Amino acid sequence: MLFLVANATSTAAKASRGTRFGGRSISVVATLGIPSSPSCNQNDSPTSAFGRRQHPVVVTSSSSLFSMTPSAVFMSTATEDEASKPMIHSTIESIRSYRKTIDNSLSVGFVPTMGALHEGHLSLVREARANNDVVVASIFVNPTQFGKGEDLDRYPRQLEKDSELLREVGVDHIFAPPSDLMYGRNHVTYVEPTGFGETNEGKSRPGFFRGVATVVTKLFNIVQPTNVYFGQKDAVQCVLIRRIVEDLDMDVNVKIMDTVRESDGLAMSSRNAYLTPEEREKAPVIYQSLCAARELYDARFARGMDEVGADDLREVVETVLETEPMIKNIQYVSIDDLETMKPLDKVGNDGCVVSLACVLGSVRLIDNIVLR
C-alpha cells in the first residue's frame, strides 16, 4: 500500500530515529498527517505497524525527511520481501543525512567494495551483520587506483545484481556514488602513504596505494563507521588501512578477515571472471606455490631451527609457479614483515607474509599466505 501525503505540516510530522525492526536498524520511520493508523515507535514490536515491517527501499534524493518543506512525501508499507531491500544512496548528502539519524549507541559496520561481488565480499558482510546494529556496503569502482593500461573500463559493473546479493546477506544501506561525485572537477587532494609505493605491489602498480588511501579516507569520512571489514587477500592494502586509521587518528576499528578460497584453493577475486576455462583449471597452482612455502617453513621449525631464509621461501614458491606453462610472468614473490610489509632476509618465530603477483594467461592475479 502506498500513501501520498501532500502539504503536510511540520506539527503533523513524527519521526523515530534508529528504530530497530526484526534485528535491523531503520533510518527513518515517519508518519506525516496519516490519520488513525497504528503508531510505529520505539516501543512497538517488529510487526506492530500495519502488521508488517516498514522499511524505505531506495533513497537517491539528497534531501532529508527532517528538513522537508511542505511537499509530497511517499511512504510505503512494504511486504516482507520489499522491506528487506537495502536503501541505495547515490549521493554523499543522502548517506550523510541517514548517518545523522543513527543513535550513538548503535554500531555501524562498513564493507567497502568495488562491486562484482563474490563469496569473499559476502563473508565480510556476514561478519559485519553478526556484529553490528547497522550494516553499510559501498559499491564504487575507484578510478584513482587504476593505472594506465589497467582494466578500469572493463571492470565488471553490476549494481542490480550486487544489490540483490547484499540484500540476501542483510545489508541495510548501499552507498553507490558516481565517479564524478567522489572526484569533482576541481579535486586536487590525495592521501599519499609514504613507503607503500616501494613495496613490490606498489612498484608493480604505480599510484595504486595513493588511490586506495584516498578513497578509503573519503569513504570513512562519509560513512563514519564503527567497524570496517577487509579481506586478507590484499595483504599490503590491509596493512595500509591500519596505518591510515592509526596515523590519522580515525575512530574506527579495522577487522581483517581470512582470505576466502574456492574449493581448489584459488583465492576468490572479481578478476577471476577474466580467466578462460583452461586458465581457471590451472589457476590453483598459485595457492599450491604458497602452500609449498608453508611446508618449508613448518618443516624447518619442526627440525628445531629458529629461522628460515627469505630466499629459500621465495625459491620454493617460484619453483612451483614455473611448473605451469600458462604462468606468463612472475612479477614478484615477497617475504615481508606482518606489520609493516617491509622485506625480510630471515623469518623467525614472528612469522611473515608471503605474497605474490603473477600473470596467468592474460590475467594478473595476486595472493598471499601468512606464516607464523
Coordinates of C-alpha atoms in Angstrom, one line a residue:
M1 CA 0.0 0.0 0.0
L2 CA 1.3 3.4 -0.9
F3 CA 0.4 6.6 0.9
L4 CA 0.8 10.1 -0.7
V5 CA 0.8 12.9 1.8
A6 CA 0.7 16.4 0.3
N7 CA 1.3 19.7 2.0
A8 CA 2.0 18.0 5.4
T9 CA 2.7 20.4 8.2
S10 CA 5.7 20.1 10.5
T11 CA 3.4 19.7 13.5
A12 CA 1.9 16.6 12.0
A13 CA 5.2 15.0 11.5
K14 CA 6.6 12.4 13.8
A15 CA 9.9 10.6 13.4
S16 CA 11.5 7.7 15.0
R17 CA 15.3 7.5 14.6
G18 CA 17.4 4.4 14.9
T19 CA 14.3 2.2 15.4
R20 CA 15.1 -1.5 15.4
F21 CA 12.8 -3.8 13.4
G22 CA 13.5 -7.5 13.1
G23 CA 17.1 -7.1 14.0
R24 CA 17.7 -4.3 11.5
S25 CA 18.0 -0.6 12.0
I26 CA 15.7 1.7 10.2
S27 CA 16.9 5.1 9.4
V28 CA 13.6 7.0 9.4
V29 CA 10.1 5.9 10.2
A30 CA 7.7 8.8 9.7
T31 CA 4.0 9.4 9.8
L32 CA 3.1 12.7 8.2
G33 CA -0.6 13.6 8.6
I34 CA -1.7 10.0 8.2
P35 CA -4.9 9.6 10.2
S36 CA -5.6 6.9 12.8
S37 CA -3.1 4.3 11.6
P38 CA -1.4 2.1 14.1
S39 CA 1.6 4.0 15.5
C40 CA 5.2 3.0 14.8
N41 CA 7.6 4.0 17.5
Q42 CA 10.5 2.6 19.5
N43 CA 8.1 0.7 21.8
D44 CA 6.3 -1.1 19.1
S45 CA 7.0 -4.7 18.2
P46 CA 8.7 -5.5 14.8
T47 CA 5.3 -6.2 13.2
S48 CA 3.0 -3.7 15.0
A49 CA 2.9 -1.1 12.2
F50 CA 0.3 -2.2 9.7
G51 CA 1.0 -5.8 10.7
R52 CA 4.4 -5.8 8.8
R53 CA 7.8 -4.3 8.9
Q54 CA 8.1 -0.9 7.4
H55 CA 11.4 0.0 5.6
P56 CA 12.2 2.6 3.0
V57 CA 13.5 0.9 -0.1
V58 CA 15.6 3.3 -2.2
V59 CA 17.0 6.7 -1.3
T60 CA 18.6 8.6 -4.1
S61 CA 17.4 12.1 -3.2
S62 CA 19.8 14.4 -1.4
S63 CA 17.0 15.8 0.8
S64 CA 16.3 14.7 4.4
L65 CA 12.9 14.0 5.9
F66 CA 14.0 16.1 8.8
S67 CA 14.4 19.2 6.7
M68 CA 11.4 18.9 4.4
T69 CA 9.4 21.8 3.4
P70 CA 5.6 21.1 3.0
S71 CA 5.6 18.9 -0.1
A72 CA 4.6 15.4 -1.2
V73 CA 6.0 12.6 0.9
F74 CA 5.8 9.0 -0.1
M75 CA 5.6 6.2 2.5
S76 CA 5.2 2.6 1.7
T77 CA 4.0 -0.3 3.8
A78 CA 6.2 -2.9 2.2
T79 CA 5.8 -6.6 2.0
E80 CA 8.4 -8.6 4.0
D81 CA 10.5 -9.1 0.8
E82 CA 10.3 -5.5 -0.2
A83 CA 11.1 -4.4 3.4
S84 CA 14.4 -6.3 3.4
K85 CA 15.8 -4.4 0.4
P86 CA 18.7 -2.1 1.3
M87 CA 18.4 1.6 0.8
I88 CA 20.6 2.7 -2.2
H89 CA 22.3 6.1 -1.7
S90 CA 23.7 7.7 -4.8
T91 CA 24.8 10.9 -3.2
I92 CA 27.0 11.8 -0.3
E93 CA 24.4 14.1 1.1
S94 CA 21.9 11.2 1.2
I95 CA 24.1 8.8 3.1
R96 CA 25.2 11.5 5.5
S97 CA 21.6 12.5 6.2
Y98 CA 20.9 9.0 7.1
R99 CA 24.0 8.6 9.2
K100 CA 23.0 11.6 11.3
T101 CA 19.8 9.7 12.3
I102 CA 21.7 6.8 13.9
D103 CA 21.9 6.9 17.6
N104 CA 25.4 7.0 19.0
S105 CA 24.7 3.8 21.0
L106 CA 24.3 1.8 17.7
S107 CA 27.3 0.3 15.9
V108 CA 27.8 0.7 12.2
G109 CA 29.6 -2.0 10.2
F110 CA 31.0 -1.0 6.8
V111 CA 32.2 -3.1 4.0
P112 CA 33.8 -1.1 1.1
T113 CA 33.7 -2.9 -2.3
M114 CA 34.2 -2.1 -6.0
G115 CA 31.2 -4.4 -6.8
A116 CA 31.3 -7.6 -8.9
L117 CA 30.7 -9.3 -5.6
H118 CA 31.7 -12.9 -4.7
E119 CA 31.6 -15.0 -1.7
G120 CA 34.7 -13.3 -0.3
H121 CA 32.9 -10.0 -0.1
L122 CA 29.7 -11.6 1.2
S123 CA 31.6 -13.3 4.0
L124 CA 32.8 -9.8 5.1
V125 CA 29.2 -8.6 5.1
R126 CA 28.0 -11.6 7.2
E127 CA 30.7 -10.8 9.7
A128 CA 29.5 -7.2 9.8
R129 CA 25.9 -8.2 10.1
A130 CA 26.6 -10.5 13.0
N131 CA 28.5 -7.9 15.0
N132 CA 26.8 -4.5 14.2
D133 CA 23.4 -2.9 14.6
V134 CA 23.6 -1.3 11.1
V135 CA 25.4 -2.6 8.0
V136 CA 26.5 -0.3 5.2
A137 CA 28.3 -1.5 2.0
S138 CA 29.7 0.7 -0.7
I139 CA 30.0 -0.1 -4.4
F140 CA 32.4 2.2 -6.1
V141 CA 34.9 1.4 -8.9
N142 CA 37.6 3.8 -7.8
P143 CA 39.4 5.3 -10.8
T144 CA 42.4 6.6 -8.9
Q145 CA 43.7 3.2 -8.1
F146 CA 43.8 2.1 -11.7
G147 CA 47.0 2.8 -13.7
K148 CA 47.4 3.4 -17.4
G149 CA 46.6 0.3 -19.4
E150 CA 44.8 -1.4 -16.5
D151 CA 41.2 -2.7 -16.5
L152 CA 39.2 0.3 -15.3
D153 CA 36.9 0.4 -18.4
R154 CA 36.2 -3.3 -18.4
Y155 CA 36.0 -3.9 -14.7
P156 CA 32.6 -5.6 -14.1
R157 CA 29.8 -3.2 -13.1
Q158 CA 26.6 -4.9 -12.0
L159 CA 24.8 -2.8 -9.4
E160 CA 21.4 -4.5 -9.7
K161 CA 22.9 -8.0 -9.2
D162 CA 25.2 -6.8 -6.4
S163 CA 22.3 -5.1 -4.6
E164 CA 20.4 -8.3 -4.6
L165 CA 23.3 -10.2 -3.2
L166 CA 23.8 -7.6 -0.5
R167 CA 20.1 -7.8 0.3
E168 CA 20.4 -11.6 0.8
V169 CA 23.1 -11.2 3.4
G170 CA 21.3 -8.4 5.3
V171 CA 22.9 -5.1 4.3
D172 CA 20.8 -2.1 5.3
H173 CA 22.3 0.6 3.2
I174 CA 24.3 0.7 -0.1
F175 CA 26.4 3.8 -0.9
A176 CA 26.9 3.7 -4.7
P177 CA 28.1 7.1 -5.9
P178 CA 29.1 8.1 -9.4
S179 CA 32.8 8.8 -10.1
D180 CA 32.3 12.5 -10.8
L181 CA 30.7 12.9 -7.3
M182 CA 33.7 11.4 -5.5
Y183 CA 36.2 13.2 -7.6
G184 CA 34.8 16.5 -8.6
R185 CA 36.1 18.8 -11.4
N186 CA 38.3 20.7 -9.0
H187 CA 39.5 17.8 -6.9
V188 CA 43.2 18.1 -6.0
T189 CA 43.6 16.5 -2.6
Y190 CA 45.1 13.0 -2.3
V191 CA 46.4 10.9 0.6
E192 CA 50.0 9.8 -0.1
P193 CA 51.1 6.9 2.1
T194 CA 54.9 7.1 2.4
G195 CA 56.8 3.9 1.6
F196 CA 53.9 1.8 0.2
G197 CA 54.9 2.7 -3.3
E198 CA 58.2 0.9 -2.6
T199 CA 56.6 -2.4 -1.8
N200 CA 56.7 -4.9 -4.7
E201 CA 53.0 -4.4 -5.2
G202 CA 53.4 -0.7 -5.2
K203 CA 56.2 -0.9 -7.8
S204 CA 54.1 -3.1 -10.0
R205 CA 51.2 -0.7 -9.8
P206 CA 52.5 2.9 -9.5
G207 CA 49.9 5.2 -7.8
F208 CA 47.7 2.3 -6.7
F209 CA 48.2 2.8 -2.9
R210 CA 47.7 6.6 -3.3
G211 CA 44.4 5.9 -4.9
V212 CA 43.4 3.3 -2.2
A213 CA 44.4 5.6 0.6
T214 CA 42.5 8.5 -0.8
V215 CA 39.2 6.6 -1.5
V216 CA 39.3 4.8 1.9
T217 CA 39.8 8.1 3.7
K218 CA 37.0 9.7 1.8
L219 CA 34.6 6.7 2.5
F220 CA 35.4 6.5 6.2
N221 CA 34.8 10.3 6.4
I222 CA 31.4 10.0 4.6
V223 CA 30.1 6.8 6.3
Q224 CA 31.7 7.3 9.7
P225 CA 31.6 3.6 10.6
T226 CA 32.3 1.9 13.9
N227 CA 33.9 -1.2 12.4
V228 CA 35.3 -1.8 8.9
Y229 CA 35.9 -5.1 7.2
F230 CA 38.6 -6.1 4.7
G231 CA 39.9 -9.4 3.4
Q232 CA 43.5 -10.6 3.9
K233 CA 43.9 -11.4 0.2
D234 CA 45.1 -7.8 -0.4
A235 CA 47.9 -8.1 2.1
V236 CA 49.6 -4.7 1.6
Q237 CA 46.3 -3.0 1.4
C238 CA 45.3 -4.4 4.8
V239 CA 48.5 -3.0 6.4
L240 CA 47.8 0.3 4.7
I241 CA 44.3 0.6 6.1
R242 CA 45.5 0.0 9.6
R243 CA 48.3 2.6 9.0
I244 CA 45.8 5.2 7.8
V245 CA 43.5 4.7 10.7
E246 CA 46.3 5.0 13.3
D247 CA 48.2 7.8 11.6
L248 CA 45.1 10.0 11.0
D249 CA 43.6 9.2 14.4
M250 CA 40.3 7.8 13.0
D251 CA 37.8 6.5 15.4
V252 CA 37.2 3.2 13.6
N253 CA 38.1 -0.5 14.2
V254 CA 39.7 -2.3 11.4
K255 CA 38.8 -6.0 11.0
I256 CA 40.8 -8.2 8.7
M257 CA 39.2 -11.5 7.8
D258 CA 40.8 -14.6 6.3
T259 CA 41.0 -15.0 2.5
V260 CA 38.1 -16.9 1.1
R261 CA 39.0 -19.5 -1.4
E262 CA 37.4 -21.8 -4.0
S263 CA 37.4 -25.5 -3.2
D264 CA 40.6 -25.9 -5.2
G265 CA 42.4 -23.2 -3.3
L266 CA 42.2 -20.3 -5.7
A267 CA 41.6 -17.0 -3.8
M268 CA 38.2 -15.5 -4.7
S269 CA 38.6 -12.4 -6.8
S270 CA 36.4 -10.3 -9.1
R271 CA 39.1 -10.7 -11.7
N272 CA 38.8 -14.5 -11.8
A273 CA 35.9 -13.8 -14.2
Y274 CA 38.5 -12.8 -16.8
L275 CA 40.0 -16.3 -16.8
T276 CA 39.2 -18.7 -19.7
P277 CA 38.1 -22.2 -18.7
E278 CA 41.6 -23.5 -19.4
E279 CA 43.2 -20.8 -17.3
R280 CA 40.8 -21.3 -14.5
E281 CA 41.7 -25.0 -14.4
K282 CA 45.4 -24.1 -14.0
A283 CA 44.9 -21.3 -11.5
P284 CA 45.2 -23.4 -8.3
V285 CA 48.9 -23.6 -8.9
I286 CA 49.1 -20.1 -7.3
Y287 CA 47.9 -21.3 -3.9
Q288 CA 49.9 -24.5 -4.3
S289 CA 53.1 -22.4 -4.5
L290 CA 52.2 -20.6 -1.3
C291 CA 51.5 -23.9 0.4
A292 CA 54.9 -25.1 -0.6
A293 CA 56.4 -22.1 1.3
R294 CA 54.3 -23.0 4.4
E295 CA 55.5 -26.6 4.2
L296 CA 59.1 -25.5 4.1
Y297 CA 58.6 -23.0 7.0
D298 CA 56.9 -25.6 9.2
A299 CA 59.5 -28.3 8.4
R300 CA 62.4 -26.1 9.3
F301 CA 60.9 -25.2 12.7
A302 CA 59.9 -28.9 13.3
R303 CA 63.6 -29.7 13.0
G304 CA 64.4 -27.2 15.7
M305 CA 65.7 -24.4 13.5
D306 CA 64.8 -20.9 14.7
E307 CA 64.6 -19.1 11.4
V308 CA 64.2 -19.7 7.6
G309 CA 65.9 -17.7 4.9
A310 CA 63.6 -15.5 2.8
D311 CA 65.4 -16.5 -0.3
D312 CA 64.6 -20.2 0.4
L313 CA 60.9 -19.4 0.8
R314 CA 60.9 -17.3 -2.4
E315 CA 62.7 -20.0 -4.3
V316 CA 60.2 -22.7 -3.4
V317 CA 57.3 -20.5 -4.5
E318 CA 58.9 -19.6 -7.8
T319 CA 59.8 -23.3 -8.5
V320 CA 56.1 -24.4 -8.2
L321 CA 54.9 -21.5 -10.3
E322 CA 57.4 -22.3 -13.0
T323 CA 55.9 -25.8 -13.4
E324 CA 52.8 -24.2 -15.0
P325 CA 53.4 -23.0 -18.6
M326 CA 50.4 -20.8 -18.5
I327 CA 52.1 -18.6 -15.9
K328 CA 53.4 -16.0 -18.3
N329 CA 55.1 -13.7 -15.8
I330 CA 56.0 -13.9 -12.1
Q331 CA 56.0 -10.2 -11.2
Y332 CA 57.2 -10.8 -7.7
V333 CA 57.3 -13.1 -4.7
S334 CA 57.7 -11.1 -1.5
I335 CA 58.7 -12.2 2.0
D336 CA 57.6 -9.3 4.3
D337 CA 57.0 -8.3 7.9
L338 CA 53.5 -8.8 9.1
E339 CA 53.0 -5.3 10.5
T340 CA 54.9 -3.1 8.1
M341 CA 55.2 -5.1 4.8
K342 CA 59.0 -4.3 4.8
P343 CA 61.1 -7.1 3.2
L344 CA 62.8 -9.6 5.5
D345 CA 66.0 -11.5 5.0
K346 CA 65.2 -14.1 7.7
V347 CA 61.9 -15.3 9.1
G348 CA 61.8 -16.3 12.7
N349 CA 59.1 -17.0 15.2
D350 CA 57.3 -13.7 14.5
G351 CA 56.4 -15.1 11.1
C352 CA 55.9 -13.2 7.8
V353 CA 53.6 -12.7 4.8
V354 CA 54.5 -14.5 1.6
S355 CA 52.8 -12.6 -1.2
L356 CA 53.0 -12.9 -5.0
A357 CA 51.7 -11.4 -8.2
C358 CA 51.8 -13.3 -11.5
V359 CA 50.1 -13.2 -14.9
L360 CA 48.1 -16.3 -15.8
G361 CA 47.3 -16.2 -19.4
S362 CA 46.4 -12.5 -19.7
V363 CA 45.1 -12.1 -16.2
R364 CA 47.1 -10.6 -13.3
L365 CA 46.4 -12.4 -10.1
I366 CA 47.6 -11.8 -6.5
D367 CA 47.6 -14.0 -3.4
N368 CA 49.4 -14.3 -0.1
I369 CA 49.7 -16.6 2.9
V370 CA 50.6 -15.7 6.5
L371 CA 53.3 -17.9 8.1
R372 CA 53.6 -17.8 11.9

